[in-house]
CSV table of N, CA and C in Angstrom, one decimal:
chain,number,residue,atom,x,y,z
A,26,UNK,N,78.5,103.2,124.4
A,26,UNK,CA,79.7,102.6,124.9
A,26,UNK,C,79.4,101.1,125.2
A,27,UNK,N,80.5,100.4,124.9
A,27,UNK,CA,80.2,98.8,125.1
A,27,UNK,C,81.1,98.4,125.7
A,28,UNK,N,81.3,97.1,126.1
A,28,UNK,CA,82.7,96.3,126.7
A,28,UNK,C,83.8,96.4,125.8
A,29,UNK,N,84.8,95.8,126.3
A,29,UNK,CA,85.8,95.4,125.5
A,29,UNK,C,85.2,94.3,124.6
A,30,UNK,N,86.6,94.1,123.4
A,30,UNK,CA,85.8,92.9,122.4
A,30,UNK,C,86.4,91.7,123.2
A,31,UNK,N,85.6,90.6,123.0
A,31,UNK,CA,85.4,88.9,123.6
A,31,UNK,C,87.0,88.6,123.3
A,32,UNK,N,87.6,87.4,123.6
A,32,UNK,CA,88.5,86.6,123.0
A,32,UNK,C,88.2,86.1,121.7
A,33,UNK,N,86.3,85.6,121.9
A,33,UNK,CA,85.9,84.9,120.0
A,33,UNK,C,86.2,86.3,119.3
A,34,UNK,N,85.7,87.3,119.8
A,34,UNK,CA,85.5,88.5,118.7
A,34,UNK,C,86.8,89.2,117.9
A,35,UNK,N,87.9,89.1,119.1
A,35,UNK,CA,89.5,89.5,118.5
A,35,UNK,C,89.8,88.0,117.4
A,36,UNK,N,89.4,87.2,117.9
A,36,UNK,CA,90.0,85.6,116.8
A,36,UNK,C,89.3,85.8,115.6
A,37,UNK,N,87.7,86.7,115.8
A,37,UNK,CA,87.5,86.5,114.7
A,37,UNK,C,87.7,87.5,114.0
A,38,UNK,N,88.1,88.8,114.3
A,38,UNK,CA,88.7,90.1,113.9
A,38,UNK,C,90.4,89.3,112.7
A,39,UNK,N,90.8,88.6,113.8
A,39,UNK,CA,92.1,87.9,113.3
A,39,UNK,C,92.4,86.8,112.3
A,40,UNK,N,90.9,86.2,112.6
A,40,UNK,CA,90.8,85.4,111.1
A,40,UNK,C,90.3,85.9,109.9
A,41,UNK,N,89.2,87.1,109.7
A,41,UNK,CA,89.1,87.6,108.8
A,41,UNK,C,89.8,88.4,108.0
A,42,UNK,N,90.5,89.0,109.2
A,42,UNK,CA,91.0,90.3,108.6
A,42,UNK,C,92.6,90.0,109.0
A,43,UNK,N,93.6,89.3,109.0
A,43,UNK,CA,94.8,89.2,109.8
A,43,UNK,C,96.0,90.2,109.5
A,44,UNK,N,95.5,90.6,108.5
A,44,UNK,CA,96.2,92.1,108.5
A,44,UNK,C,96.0,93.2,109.1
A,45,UNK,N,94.5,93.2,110.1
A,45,UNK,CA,94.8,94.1,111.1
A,45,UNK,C,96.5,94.0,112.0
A,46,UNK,N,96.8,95.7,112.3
A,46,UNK,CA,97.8,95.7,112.9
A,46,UNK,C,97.8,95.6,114.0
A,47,UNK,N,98.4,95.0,115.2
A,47,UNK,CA,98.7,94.5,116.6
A,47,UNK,C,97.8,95.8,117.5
A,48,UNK,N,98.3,97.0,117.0
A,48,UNK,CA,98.3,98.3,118.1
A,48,UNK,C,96.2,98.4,118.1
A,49,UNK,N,95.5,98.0,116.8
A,49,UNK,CA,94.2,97.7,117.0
A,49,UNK,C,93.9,96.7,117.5
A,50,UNK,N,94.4,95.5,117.2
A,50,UNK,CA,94.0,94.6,118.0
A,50,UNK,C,94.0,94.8,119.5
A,51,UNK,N,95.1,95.6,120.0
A,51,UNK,CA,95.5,96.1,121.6
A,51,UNK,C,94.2,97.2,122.1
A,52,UNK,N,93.6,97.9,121.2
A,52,UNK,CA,92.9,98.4,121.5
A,52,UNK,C,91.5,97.9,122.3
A,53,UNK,N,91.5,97.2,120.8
A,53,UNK,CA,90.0,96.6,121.2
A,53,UNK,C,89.9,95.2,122.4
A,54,UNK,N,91.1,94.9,122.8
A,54,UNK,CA,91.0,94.3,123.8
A,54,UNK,C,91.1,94.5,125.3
A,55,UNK,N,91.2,96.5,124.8
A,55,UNK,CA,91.0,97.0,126.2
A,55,UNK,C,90.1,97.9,126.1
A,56,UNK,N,89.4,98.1,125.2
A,56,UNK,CA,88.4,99.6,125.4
A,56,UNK,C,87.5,98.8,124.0
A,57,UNK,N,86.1,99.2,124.5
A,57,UNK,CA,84.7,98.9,123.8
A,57,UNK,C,84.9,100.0,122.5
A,58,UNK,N,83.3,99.7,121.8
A,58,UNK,CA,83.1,101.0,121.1
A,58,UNK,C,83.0,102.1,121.6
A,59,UNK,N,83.2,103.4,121.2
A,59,UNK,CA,83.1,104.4,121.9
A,59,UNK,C,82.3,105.5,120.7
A,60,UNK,N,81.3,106.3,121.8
A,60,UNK,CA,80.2,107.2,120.9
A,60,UNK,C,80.0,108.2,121.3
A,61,UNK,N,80.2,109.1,121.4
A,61,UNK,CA,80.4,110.4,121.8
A,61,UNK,C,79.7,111.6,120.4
A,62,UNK,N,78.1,111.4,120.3
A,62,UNK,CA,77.6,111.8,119.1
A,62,UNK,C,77.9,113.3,119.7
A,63,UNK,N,77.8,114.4,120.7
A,63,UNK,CA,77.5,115.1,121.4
A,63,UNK,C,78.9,116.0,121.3
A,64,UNK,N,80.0,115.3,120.9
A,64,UNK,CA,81.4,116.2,120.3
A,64,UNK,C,81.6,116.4,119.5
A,65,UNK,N,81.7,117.9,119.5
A,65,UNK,CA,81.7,118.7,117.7
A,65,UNK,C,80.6,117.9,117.1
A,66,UNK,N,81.2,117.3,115.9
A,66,UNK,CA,79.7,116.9,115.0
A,66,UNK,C,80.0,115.0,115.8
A,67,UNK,N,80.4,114.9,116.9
A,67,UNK,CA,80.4,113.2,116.8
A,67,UNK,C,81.5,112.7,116.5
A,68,UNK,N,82.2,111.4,117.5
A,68,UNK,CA,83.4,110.6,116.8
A,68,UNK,C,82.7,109.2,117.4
A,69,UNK,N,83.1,108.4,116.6
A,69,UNK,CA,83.0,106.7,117.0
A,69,UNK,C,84.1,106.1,116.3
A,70,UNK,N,84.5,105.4,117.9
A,70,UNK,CA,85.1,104.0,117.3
A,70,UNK,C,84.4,103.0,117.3
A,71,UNK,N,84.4,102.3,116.2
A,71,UNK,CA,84.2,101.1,115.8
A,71,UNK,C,84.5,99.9,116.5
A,72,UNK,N,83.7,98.8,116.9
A,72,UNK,CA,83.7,97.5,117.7
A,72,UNK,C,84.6,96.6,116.8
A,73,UNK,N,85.0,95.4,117.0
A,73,UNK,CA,85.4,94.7,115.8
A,73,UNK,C,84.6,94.2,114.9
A,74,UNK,N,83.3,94.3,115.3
A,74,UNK,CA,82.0,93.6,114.6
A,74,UNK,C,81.9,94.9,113.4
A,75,UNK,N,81.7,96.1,114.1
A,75,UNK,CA,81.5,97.1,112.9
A,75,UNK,C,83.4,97.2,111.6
A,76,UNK,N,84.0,96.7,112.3
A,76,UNK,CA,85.0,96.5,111.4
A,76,UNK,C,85.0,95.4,110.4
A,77,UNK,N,84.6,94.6,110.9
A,77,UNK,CA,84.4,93.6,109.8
A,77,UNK,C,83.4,93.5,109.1
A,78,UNK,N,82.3,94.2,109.6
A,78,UNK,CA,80.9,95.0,108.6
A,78,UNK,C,81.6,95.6,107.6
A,79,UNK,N,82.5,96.7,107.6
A,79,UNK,CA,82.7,97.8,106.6
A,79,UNK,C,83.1,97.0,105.9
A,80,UNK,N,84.4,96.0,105.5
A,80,UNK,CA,84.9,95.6,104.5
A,80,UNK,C,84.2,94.5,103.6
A,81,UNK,N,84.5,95.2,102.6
A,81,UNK,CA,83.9,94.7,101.0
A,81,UNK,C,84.1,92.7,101.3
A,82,UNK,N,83.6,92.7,100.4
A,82,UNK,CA,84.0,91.1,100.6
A,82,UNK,C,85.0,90.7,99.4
A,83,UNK,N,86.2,90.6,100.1
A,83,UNK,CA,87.3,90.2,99.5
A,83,UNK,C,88.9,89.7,100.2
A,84,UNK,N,89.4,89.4,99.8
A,84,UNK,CA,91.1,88.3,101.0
A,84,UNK,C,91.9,89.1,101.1
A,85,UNK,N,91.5,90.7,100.9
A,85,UNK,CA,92.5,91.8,101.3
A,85,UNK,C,92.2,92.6,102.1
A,86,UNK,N,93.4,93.4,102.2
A,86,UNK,CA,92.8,94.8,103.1
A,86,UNK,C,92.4,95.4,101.9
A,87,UNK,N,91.5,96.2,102.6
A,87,UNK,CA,90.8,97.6,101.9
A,87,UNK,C,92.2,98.6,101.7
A,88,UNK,N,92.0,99.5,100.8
A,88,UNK,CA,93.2,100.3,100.0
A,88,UNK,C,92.6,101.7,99.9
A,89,UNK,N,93.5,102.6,100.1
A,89,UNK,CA,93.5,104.0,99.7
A,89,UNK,C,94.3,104.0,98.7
A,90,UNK,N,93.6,104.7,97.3
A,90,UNK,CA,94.2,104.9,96.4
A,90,UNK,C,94.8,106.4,95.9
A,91,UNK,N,94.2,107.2,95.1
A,91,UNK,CA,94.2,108.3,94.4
A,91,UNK,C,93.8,108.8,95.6
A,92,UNK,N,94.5,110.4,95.8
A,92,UNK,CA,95.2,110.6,95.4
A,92,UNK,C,97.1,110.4,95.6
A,93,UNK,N,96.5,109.4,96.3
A,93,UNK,CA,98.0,108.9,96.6
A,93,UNK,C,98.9,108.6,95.1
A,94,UNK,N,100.0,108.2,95.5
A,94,UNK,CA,101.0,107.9,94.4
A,94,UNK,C,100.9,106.4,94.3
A,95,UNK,N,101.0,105.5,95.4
A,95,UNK,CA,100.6,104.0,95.6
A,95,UNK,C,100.0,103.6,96.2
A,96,UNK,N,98.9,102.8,96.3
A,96,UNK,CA,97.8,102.2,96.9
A,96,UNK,C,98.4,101.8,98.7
A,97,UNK,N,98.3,102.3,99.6
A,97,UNK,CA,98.3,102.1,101.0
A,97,UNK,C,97.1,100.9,101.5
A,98,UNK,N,97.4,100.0,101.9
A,98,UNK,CA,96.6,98.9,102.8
A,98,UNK,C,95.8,99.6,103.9
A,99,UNK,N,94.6,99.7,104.2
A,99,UNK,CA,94.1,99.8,105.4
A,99,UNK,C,93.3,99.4,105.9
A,100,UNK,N,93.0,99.4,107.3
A,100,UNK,CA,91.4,98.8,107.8
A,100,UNK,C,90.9,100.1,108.5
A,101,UNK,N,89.6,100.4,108.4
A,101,UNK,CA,88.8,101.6,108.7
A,101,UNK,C,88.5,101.2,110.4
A,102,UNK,N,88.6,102.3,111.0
A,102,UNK,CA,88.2,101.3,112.4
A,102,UNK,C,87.3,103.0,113.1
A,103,UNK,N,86.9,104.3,113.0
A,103,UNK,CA,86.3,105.2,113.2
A,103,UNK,C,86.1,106.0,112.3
A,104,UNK,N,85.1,106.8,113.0
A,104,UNK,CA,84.3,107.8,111.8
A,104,UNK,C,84.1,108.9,112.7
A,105,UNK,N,83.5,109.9,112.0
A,105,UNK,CA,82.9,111.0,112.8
A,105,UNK,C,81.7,111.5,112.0
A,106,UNK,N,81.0,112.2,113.0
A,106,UNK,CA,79.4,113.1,112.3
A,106,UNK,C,79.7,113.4,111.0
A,107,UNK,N,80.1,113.7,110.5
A,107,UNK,CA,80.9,114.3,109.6
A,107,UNK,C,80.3,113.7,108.2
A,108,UNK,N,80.8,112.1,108.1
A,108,UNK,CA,80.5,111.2,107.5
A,108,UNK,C,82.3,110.9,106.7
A,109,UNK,N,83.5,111.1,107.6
A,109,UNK,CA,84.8,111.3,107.2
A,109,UNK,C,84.9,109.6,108.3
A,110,UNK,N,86.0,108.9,107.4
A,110,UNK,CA,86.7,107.4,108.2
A,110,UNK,C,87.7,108.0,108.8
A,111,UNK,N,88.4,106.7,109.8
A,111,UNK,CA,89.3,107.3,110.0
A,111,UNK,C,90.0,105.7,109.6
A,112,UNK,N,91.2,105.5,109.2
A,112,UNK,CA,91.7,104.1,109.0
A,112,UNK,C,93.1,104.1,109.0
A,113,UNK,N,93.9,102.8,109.1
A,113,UNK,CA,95.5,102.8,110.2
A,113,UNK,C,95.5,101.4,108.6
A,114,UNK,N,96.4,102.5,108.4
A,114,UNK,CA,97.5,101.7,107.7
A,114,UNK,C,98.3,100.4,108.3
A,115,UNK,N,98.2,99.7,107.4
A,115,UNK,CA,98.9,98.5,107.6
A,115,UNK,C,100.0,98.3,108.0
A,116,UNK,N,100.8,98.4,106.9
A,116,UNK,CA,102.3,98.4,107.2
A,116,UNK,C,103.1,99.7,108.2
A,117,UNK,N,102.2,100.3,108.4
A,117,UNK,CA,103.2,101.6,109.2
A,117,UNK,C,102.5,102.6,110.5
A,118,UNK,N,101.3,101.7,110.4
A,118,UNK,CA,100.8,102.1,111.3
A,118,UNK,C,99.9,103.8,111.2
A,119,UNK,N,100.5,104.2,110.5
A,119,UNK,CA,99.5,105.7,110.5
A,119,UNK,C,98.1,106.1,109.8
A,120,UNK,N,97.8,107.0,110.7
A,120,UNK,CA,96.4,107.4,110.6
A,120,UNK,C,95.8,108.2,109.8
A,121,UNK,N,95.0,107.7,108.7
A,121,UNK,CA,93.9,108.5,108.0
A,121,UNK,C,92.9,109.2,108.1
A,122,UNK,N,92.2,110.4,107.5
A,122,UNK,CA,91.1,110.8,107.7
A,122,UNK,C,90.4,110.6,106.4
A,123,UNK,N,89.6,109.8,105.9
A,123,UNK,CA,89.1,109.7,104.6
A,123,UNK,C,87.8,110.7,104.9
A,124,UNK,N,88.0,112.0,103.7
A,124,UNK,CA,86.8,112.7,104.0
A,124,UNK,C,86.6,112.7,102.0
A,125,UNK,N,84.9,112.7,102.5
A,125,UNK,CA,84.4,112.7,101.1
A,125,UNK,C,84.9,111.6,100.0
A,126,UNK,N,85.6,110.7,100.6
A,126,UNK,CA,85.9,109.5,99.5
A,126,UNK,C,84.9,108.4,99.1
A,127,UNK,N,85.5,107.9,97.8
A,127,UNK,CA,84.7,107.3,97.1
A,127,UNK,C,85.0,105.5,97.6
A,128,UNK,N,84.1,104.4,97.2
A,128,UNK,CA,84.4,103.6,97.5
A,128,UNK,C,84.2,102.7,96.6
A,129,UNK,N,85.3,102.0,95.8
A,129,UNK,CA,84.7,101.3,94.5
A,129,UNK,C,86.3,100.0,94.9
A,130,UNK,N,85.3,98.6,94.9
A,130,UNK,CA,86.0,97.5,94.7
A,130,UNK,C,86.9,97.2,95.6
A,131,UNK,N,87.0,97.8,97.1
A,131,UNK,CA,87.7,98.1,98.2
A,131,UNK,C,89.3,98.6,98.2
A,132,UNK,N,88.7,99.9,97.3
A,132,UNK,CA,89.8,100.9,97.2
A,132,UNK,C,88.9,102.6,97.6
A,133,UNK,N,89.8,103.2,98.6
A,133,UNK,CA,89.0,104.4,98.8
A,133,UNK,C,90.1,105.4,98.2
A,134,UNK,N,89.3,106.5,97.1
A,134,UNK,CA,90.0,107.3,96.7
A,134,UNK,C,89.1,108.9,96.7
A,135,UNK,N,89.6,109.5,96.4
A,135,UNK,CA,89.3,111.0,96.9
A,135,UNK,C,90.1,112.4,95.9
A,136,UNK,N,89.6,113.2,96.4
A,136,UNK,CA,90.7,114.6,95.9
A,136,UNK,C,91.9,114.9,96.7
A,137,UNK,N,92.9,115.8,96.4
A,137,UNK,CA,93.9,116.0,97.0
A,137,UNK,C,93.2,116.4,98.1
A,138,UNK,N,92.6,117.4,99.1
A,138,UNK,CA,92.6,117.2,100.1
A,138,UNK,C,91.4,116.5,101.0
A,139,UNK,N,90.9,115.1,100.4
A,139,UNK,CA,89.6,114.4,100.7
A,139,UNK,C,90.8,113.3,101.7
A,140,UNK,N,91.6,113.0,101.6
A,140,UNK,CA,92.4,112.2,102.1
A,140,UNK,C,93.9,112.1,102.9
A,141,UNK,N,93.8,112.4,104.0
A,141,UNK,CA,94.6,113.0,104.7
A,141,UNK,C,95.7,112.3,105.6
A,142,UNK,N,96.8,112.4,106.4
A,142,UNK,CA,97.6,111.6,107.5
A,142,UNK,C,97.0,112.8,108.7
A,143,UNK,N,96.5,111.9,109.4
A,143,UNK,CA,96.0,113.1,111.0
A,143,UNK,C,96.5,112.5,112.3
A,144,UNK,N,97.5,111.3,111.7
A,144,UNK,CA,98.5,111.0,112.9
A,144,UNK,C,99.6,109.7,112.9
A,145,UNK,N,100.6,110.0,113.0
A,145,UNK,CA,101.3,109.2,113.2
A,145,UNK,C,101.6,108.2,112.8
A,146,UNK,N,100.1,107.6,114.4
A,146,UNK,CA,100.0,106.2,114.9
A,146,UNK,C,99.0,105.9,115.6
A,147,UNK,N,98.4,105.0,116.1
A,147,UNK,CA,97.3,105.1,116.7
A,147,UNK,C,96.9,105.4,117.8
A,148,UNK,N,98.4,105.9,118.6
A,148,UNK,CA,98.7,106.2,119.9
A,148,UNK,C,98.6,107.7,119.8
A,149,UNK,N,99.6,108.5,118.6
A,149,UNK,CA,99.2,109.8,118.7
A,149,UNK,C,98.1,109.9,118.0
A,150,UNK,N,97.0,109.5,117.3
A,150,UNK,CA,95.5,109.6,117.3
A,150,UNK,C,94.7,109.3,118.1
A,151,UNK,N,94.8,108.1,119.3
A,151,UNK,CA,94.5,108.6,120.3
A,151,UNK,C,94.5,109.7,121.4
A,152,UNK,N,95.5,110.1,121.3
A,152,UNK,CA,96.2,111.4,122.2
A,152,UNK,C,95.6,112.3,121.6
A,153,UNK,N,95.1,112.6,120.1
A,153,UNK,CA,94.5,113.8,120.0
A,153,UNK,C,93.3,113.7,119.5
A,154,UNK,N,93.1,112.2,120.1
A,154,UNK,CA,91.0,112.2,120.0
A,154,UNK,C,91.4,112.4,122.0
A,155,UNK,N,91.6,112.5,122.4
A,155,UNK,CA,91.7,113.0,123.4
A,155,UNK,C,91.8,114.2,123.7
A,156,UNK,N,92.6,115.2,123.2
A,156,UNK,CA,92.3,116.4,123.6
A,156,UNK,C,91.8,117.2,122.9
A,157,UNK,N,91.0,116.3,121.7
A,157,UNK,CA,89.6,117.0,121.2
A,157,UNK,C,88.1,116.7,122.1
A,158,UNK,N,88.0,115.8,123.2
A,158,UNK,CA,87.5,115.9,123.5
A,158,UNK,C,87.3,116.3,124.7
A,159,UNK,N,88.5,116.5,125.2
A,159,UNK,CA,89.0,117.5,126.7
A,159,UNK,C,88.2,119.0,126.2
A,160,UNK,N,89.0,119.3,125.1
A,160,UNK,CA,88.9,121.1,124.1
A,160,UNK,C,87.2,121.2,124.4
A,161,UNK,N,86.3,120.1,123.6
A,161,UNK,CA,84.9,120.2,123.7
A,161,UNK,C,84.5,120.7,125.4
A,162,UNK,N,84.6,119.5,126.2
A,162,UNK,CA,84.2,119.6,127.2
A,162,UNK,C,84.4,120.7,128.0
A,163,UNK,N,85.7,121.2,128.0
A,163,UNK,CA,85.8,122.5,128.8
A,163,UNK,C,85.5,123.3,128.2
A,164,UNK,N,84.9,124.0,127.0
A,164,UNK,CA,85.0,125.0,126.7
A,164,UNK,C,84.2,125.0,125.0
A,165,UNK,N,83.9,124.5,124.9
A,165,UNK,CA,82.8,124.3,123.6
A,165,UNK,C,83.7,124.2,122.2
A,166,UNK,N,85.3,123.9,122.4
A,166,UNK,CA,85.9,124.6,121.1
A,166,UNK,C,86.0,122.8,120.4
A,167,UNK,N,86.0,123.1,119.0
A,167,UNK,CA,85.9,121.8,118.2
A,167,UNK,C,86.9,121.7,117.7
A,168,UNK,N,87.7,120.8,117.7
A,168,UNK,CA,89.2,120.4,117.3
A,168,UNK,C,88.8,119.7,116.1
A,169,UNK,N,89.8,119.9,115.0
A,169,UNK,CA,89.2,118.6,114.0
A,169,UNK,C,90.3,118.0,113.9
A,170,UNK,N,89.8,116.9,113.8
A,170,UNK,CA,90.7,115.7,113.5
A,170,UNK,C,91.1,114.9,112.0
């Protein structure tokens, strides 16, 4: 667990990447990274620093492609033990699980079920990295996300 991200660290989350959506940037100006290897197989969110690590070097957002029908904009911002992303669409705000995708020229693509919607928004994927980690703690049971 760390602090929240800086003022420089959100500007610079904002100048690299300015397609991040508002509801991430809200985050990370109130809650650090978060590591919790110890639930189910592990979930982390990502700092803004590890966010702007992942992306390829290029003046876009990263893309989900296949098996989609049209390329979706995203920025990756968690992961789990697993070795599955999680990433928030651009324009609409909802939440991915990239499991088992491939990563070529900063487009992530997969099989029909390698690439998933597991919420919303980043408020209901909050709310249910939340009560997967309530589910763990009281009672051993692993929620997947």
């Amino acid at each position: 667990m760390g602090p929240p991200a800086s003022g420089a660290e959100l500007d610079l989350l904002r100048e690299r990447l300015p397609w991040t959506p508002d509801e991430l940037v809200a985050l990370h100006r109130h809650v650090g990274p978060v590591t919790l290897p110890d639930i189910g197989n592990g979930y982390f969110l990502h700092a803004p620093d590890g966010v702007l690590a992942a992306l390829d070097q290029q003046d876009r957002a990263d893309q989900i492609g296949e098996p989609l029908a049209e390329h979706i904009d995203v920025v990756v911002f968690g992961s789990n033990g697993g070795g599955d992303l999680y990433a928030i669409a651009v324009t609409d705000g909802r939440v991915f699980r990239l499991q088992d995708a491939s990563y070529i020229g900063g487009v992530y693509g997969g099989t029909n079920h390698g690439i998933t919607v597991v919420a919303a928004d980043l408020h209901d994927f909050l709310e249910r990295f939340l009560n997967a980690v309530n589910a763990f703690a009281m009672n051993g049971d692993i929620t997947d996300l």
